[in-house]
Amino acid sequence: MRGFQIQLTCKVCRESHKTQVWLCLLVLSLLSTPTCANSVNEAGDLRICLNDLIHNVKKSDAMLYAPGIEDFPDFCKKMVLKCYMLELIMVLDEEEIGRDSQECVRDFNYNLQTTKNDLCPACETYTLQNITTFMDRLMDLLENLNST
Ligand SMILES: *[C@@H]1O[C@H](CO)[C@@H](O)[C@H](O)[C@H]1NC(C)=O
């Protein structure tokens, strides 16, 4: 419950306007938590977090849409990443991974801004792959994002 509150506070803080930032900081200091340490919005941080989750996820026998980097144009990268995040969250729920461990994924997804682009293929148009290929390709994509 406390974790949830903190996460919520972090989100409010990220979205609030400058004038409200001091209030957020005050609230965070009152909660005396290691402030937003769990909020991850960088691809690199997500990769580290996924490395910890990976052995729990590998048990899944789900087949998932998993485009490889060569399967879509560069400007669709964020939309593809969104596809990956939504599927991954589904798997995390299916495998009953705790909310605390999921937080990095959900946070990343929450912060991922995508604008609909009709030139980008829908998630369902890509081929279905097993979880191993899915995770490998997701990691590649994140690495690619991080280096550009
Ligand atoms: C997953 O799919 C890949 C590529 O299709 C295949 O090489 C690999 O053996 C599969 N892994 C499992 C665990 O089924």
mmCIF file of C-alpha atoms and ligand atoms in Angstrom:
data_model
loop_
_atom_site.group_PDB
_atom_site.id
_atom_site.type_symbol
_atom_site.label_atom_id
_atom_site.label_comp_id
_atom_site.label_asym_id
_atom_site.label_seq_id
_atom_site.Cartn_x
_atom_site.Cartn_y
_atom_site.Cartn_z
ATOM 1 C CA MET A 1 0.000 0.000 0.000
ATOM 2 C CA ARG A 2 2.774 2.364 0.948
ATOM 3 C CA GLY A 3 4.598 1.503 -2.247
ATOM 4 C CA PHE A 4 1.519 2.369 -4.214
ATOM 5 C CA GLN A 5 1.171 5.725 -2.474
ATOM 6 C CA ILE A 6 4.762 6.599 -3.206
ATOM 7 C CA GLN A 7 4.437 5.614 -6.817
ATOM 8 C CA LEU A 8 1.370 7.781 -7.102
ATOM 9 C CA THR A 9 3.130 10.705 -5.505
ATOM 10 C CA CYS A 10 6.038 10.340 -7.875
ATOM 11 C CA LYS A 11 3.686 10.382 -10.823
ATOM 12 C CA VAL A 12 1.898 13.462 -9.556
ATOM 13 C CA CYS A 13 5.247 15.153 -9.064
ATOM 14 C CA ARG A 14 6.409 14.358 -12.552
ATOM 15 C CA GLU A 15 3.268 15.740 -14.079
ATOM 16 C CA SER A 16 2.750 18.772 -11.930
ATOM 17 C CA HIS A 17 3.649 22.289 -12.899
ATOM 18 C CA LYS A 18 6.651 24.079 -11.517
ATOM 19 C CA THR A 19 4.686 25.985 -8.919
ATOM 20 C CA GLN A 20 3.578 22.731 -7.349
ATOM 21 C CA VAL A 21 6.942 21.099 -7.309
ATOM 22 C CA TRP A 22 7.867 22.465 -3.886
ATOM 23 C CA LEU A 23 4.732 20.875 -2.485
ATOM 24 C CA CYS A 24 5.630 17.542 -4.019
ATOM 25 C CA LEU A 25 9.105 17.749 -2.585
ATOM 26 C CA LEU A 26 7.628 18.561 0.796
ATOM 27 C CA VAL A 27 5.256 15.609 0.642
ATOM 28 C CA LEU A 28 8.049 13.301 -0.438
ATOM 29 C CA SER A 29 10.295 14.433 2.369
ATOM 30 C CA LEU A 30 7.445 13.972 4.856
ATOM 31 C CA LEU A 31 6.974 10.420 3.626
ATOM 32 C CA SER A 32 10.709 10.114 4.229
ATOM 33 C CA THR A 33 11.141 7.524 1.540
ATOM 34 C CA PRO A 34 14.062 6.961 -0.747
ATOM 35 C CA THR A 35 12.048 9.249 -3.083
ATOM 36 C CA CYS A 36 11.111 8.014 -6.528
ATOM 37 C CA ALA A 37 14.010 5.534 -6.558
ATOM 38 C CA ASN A 38 11.741 3.032 -8.273
ATOM 39 C CA SER A 39 10.493 5.257 -11.038
ATOM 40 C CA VAL A 40 12.258 4.200 -14.152
ATOM 41 C CA ASN A 41 11.824 5.965 -17.413
ATOM 42 C CA GLU A 42 15.129 5.357 -19.080
ATOM 43 C CA ALA A 43 15.592 2.415 -21.387
ATOM 44 C CA GLY A 44 18.870 1.514 -19.702
ATOM 45 C CA ASP A 45 17.274 1.302 -16.278
ATOM 46 C CA LEU A 46 14.483 -0.816 -17.701
ATOM 47 C CA ARG A 47 17.004 -3.280 -19.124
ATOM 48 C CA ILE A 48 18.608 -3.687 -15.725
ATOM 49 C CA CYS A 49 15.206 -4.226 -14.159
ATOM 50 C CA LEU A 50 14.221 -6.757 -16.847
ATOM 51 C CA ASN A 51 17.405 -8.705 -16.251
ATOM 52 C CA ASP A 52 16.123 -9.344 -12.739
ATOM 53 C CA LEU A 53 12.658 -10.326 -13.965
ATOM 54 C CA ILE A 54 13.743 -12.464 -16.883
ATOM 55 C CA HIS A 55 14.058 -15.820 -15.092
ATOM 56 C CA ASN A 56 10.533 -15.435 -13.707
ATOM 57 C CA VAL A 57 9.120 -14.648 -17.108
ATOM 58 C CA LYS A 58 10.876 -17.397 -19.067
ATOM 59 C CA LYS A 59 8.447 -19.984 -17.700
ATOM 60 C CA SER A 60 5.662 -18.439 -19.737
ATOM 61 C CA ASP A 61 4.481 -20.391 -22.758
ATOM 62 C CA ALA A 62 2.686 -17.385 -24.223
ATOM 63 C CA MET A 63 3.228 -16.532 -27.853
ATOM 64 C CA LEU A 64 3.731 -12.817 -28.327
ATOM 65 C CA TYR A 65 3.972 -10.293 -31.141
ATOM 66 C CA ALA A 66 7.654 -9.537 -31.261
ATOM 67 C CA PRO A 67 8.912 -7.434 -34.157
ATOM 68 C CA GLY A 68 12.649 -7.408 -34.712
ATOM 69 C CA ILE A 69 14.419 -4.116 -35.236
ATOM 70 C CA GLU A 70 14.591 -4.699 -38.992
ATOM 71 C CA ASP A 71 10.806 -5.268 -39.196
ATOM 72 C CA PHE A 72 9.692 -1.668 -38.768
ATOM 73 C CA PRO A 73 10.845 1.834 -39.748
ATOM 74 C CA ASP A 74 12.757 3.889 -37.222
ATOM 75 C CA PHE A 75 9.917 6.329 -36.583
ATOM 76 C CA CYS A 76 7.745 3.466 -35.305
ATOM 77 C CA LYS A 77 10.180 2.581 -32.552
ATOM 78 C CA LYS A 78 8.112 4.079 -29.746
ATOM 79 C CA MET A 79 4.916 2.479 -30.967
ATOM 80 C CA VAL A 80 6.651 -0.879 -31.156
ATOM 81 C CA LEU A 81 7.987 -0.365 -27.664
ATOM 82 C CA LYS A 82 4.428 0.304 -26.532
ATOM 83 C CA CYS A 83 3.356 -3.034 -28.042
ATOM 84 C CA TYR A 84 6.136 -4.752 -26.138
ATOM 85 C CA MET A 85 5.228 -3.078 -22.847
ATOM 86 C CA LEU A 86 1.540 -3.987 -23.056
ATOM 87 C CA GLU A 87 2.354 -7.609 -23.830
ATOM 88 C CA LEU A 88 5.013 -7.775 -21.148
ATOM 89 C CA ILE A 89 2.624 -6.435 -18.505
ATOM 90 C CA MET A 90 0.142 -9.115 -19.554
ATOM 91 C CA VAL A 91 2.804 -11.815 -19.091
ATOM 92 C CA LEU A 92 3.879 -10.382 -15.731
ATOM 93 C CA ASP A 93 0.283 -10.603 -14.541
ATOM 94 C CA GLU A 94 -0.155 -14.105 -15.929
ATOM 95 C CA GLU A 95 3.009 -15.275 -14.197
ATOM 96 C CA GLU A 96 1.779 -13.589 -11.018
ATOM 97 C CA ILE A 97 4.830 -11.399 -10.667
ATOM 98 C CA GLY A 98 4.305 -9.072 -7.693
ATOM 99 C CA ARG A 99 3.376 -5.439 -8.206
ATOM 100 C CA ASP A 100 6.618 -4.238 -6.670
ATOM 101 C CA SER A 101 8.692 -6.143 -9.221
ATOM 102 C CA GLN A 102 6.448 -4.940 -12.035
ATOM 103 C CA GLU A 103 6.767 -1.318 -11.055
ATOM 104 C CA CYS A 104 9.687 -0.532 -13.356
ATOM 105 C CA VAL A 105 7.819 -1.894 -16.368
ATOM 106 C CA ARG A 106 4.572 -0.148 -15.518
ATOM 107 C CA ASP A 107 6.390 3.100 -14.858
ATOM 108 C CA PHE A 108 8.272 2.916 -18.114
ATOM 109 C CA ASN A 109 5.044 2.196 -19.965
ATOM 110 C CA TYR A 110 3.268 5.043 -18.193
ATOM 111 C CA ASN A 111 5.973 7.488 -19.213
ATOM 112 C CA LEU A 112 6.177 6.271 -22.782
ATOM 113 C CA GLN A 113 4.587 8.958 -24.886
ATOM 114 C CA THR A 114 3.316 7.732 -28.211
ATOM 115 C CA THR A 115 1.345 9.514 -30.819
ATOM 116 C CA LYS A 116 -0.689 7.408 -33.162
ATOM 117 C CA ASN A 117 0.930 7.117 -36.533
ATOM 118 C CA ASP A 118 -1.063 5.359 -39.226
ATOM 119 C CA LEU A 119 2.131 4.572 -41.073
ATOM 120 C CA CYS A 120 3.198 2.266 -38.256
ATOM 121 C CA PRO A 121 1.845 -1.296 -38.449
ATOM 122 C CA ALA A 122 -0.408 -2.435 -35.586
ATOM 123 C CA CYS A 123 1.087 -4.731 -32.954
ATOM 124 C CA GLU A 124 -0.910 -7.685 -34.286
ATOM 125 C CA THR A 125 0.661 -7.498 -37.720
ATOM 126 C CA TYR A 126 4.003 -8.777 -36.470
ATOM 127 C CA THR A 127 4.812 -12.465 -36.140
ATOM 128 C CA LEU A 128 4.196 -14.377 -32.928
ATOM 129 C CA GLN A 129 7.282 -15.527 -31.081
ATOM 130 C CA ASN A 130 8.025 -17.418 -27.878
ATOM 131 C CA ILE A 131 8.966 -15.594 -24.699
ATOM 132 C CA THR A 132 12.703 -16.161 -25.234
ATOM 133 C CA THR A 133 12.701 -14.462 -28.617
ATOM 134 C CA PHE A 134 10.333 -11.798 -27.297
ATOM 135 C CA MET A 135 12.645 -10.866 -24.421
ATOM 136 C CA ASP A 136 15.772 -11.002 -26.604
ATOM 137 C CA ARG A 137 14.227 -8.670 -29.131
ATOM 138 C CA LEU A 138 12.923 -6.317 -26.457
ATOM 139 C CA MET A 139 16.388 -6.113 -24.936
ATOM 140 C CA ASP A 140 17.880 -5.383 -28.370
ATOM 141 C CA LEU A 141 15.343 -2.649 -28.923
ATOM 142 C CA LEU A 142 16.074 -1.047 -25.565
ATOM 143 C CA GLU A 143 19.788 -1.227 -26.204
ATOM 144 C CA ASN A 144 19.252 0.384 -29.576
ATOM 145 C CA LEU A 145 17.174 3.169 -27.995
ATOM 146 C CA ASN A 146 19.807 3.774 -25.402
ATOM 147 C CA SER A 147 22.541 4.188 -27.962
ATOM 148 C CA THR A 148 20.705 6.682 -30.149
HETATM 149 C C1 LIG B 1 11.898 -19.976 -29.292
HETATM 150 O O1 LIG B 1 11.888 -19.630 -30.660
HETATM 151 C C2 LIG B 1 13.170 -19.626 -31.254
HETATM 152 C C3 LIG B 1 13.031 -19.054 -32.658
HETATM 153 O O2 LIG B 1 11.828 -19.357 -33.256
HETATM 154 C C4 LIG B 1 13.735 -21.042 -31.218
HETATM 155 O O3 LIG B 1 15.017 -21.064 -31.823
HETATM 156 C C5 LIG B 1 13.846 -21.488 -29.766
HETATM 157 O O4 LIG B 1 14.263 -22.829 -29.700
HETATM 158 C C6 LIG B 1 12.496 -21.346 -29.059
HETATM 159 N N1 LIG B 1 12.704 -21.563 -27.655
HETATM 160 C C7 LIG B 1 11.885 -22.297 -26.916
HETATM 161 C C8 LIG B 1 12.240 -22.391 -25.465
HETATM 162 O O5 LIG B 1 10.901 -22.837 -27.373
#
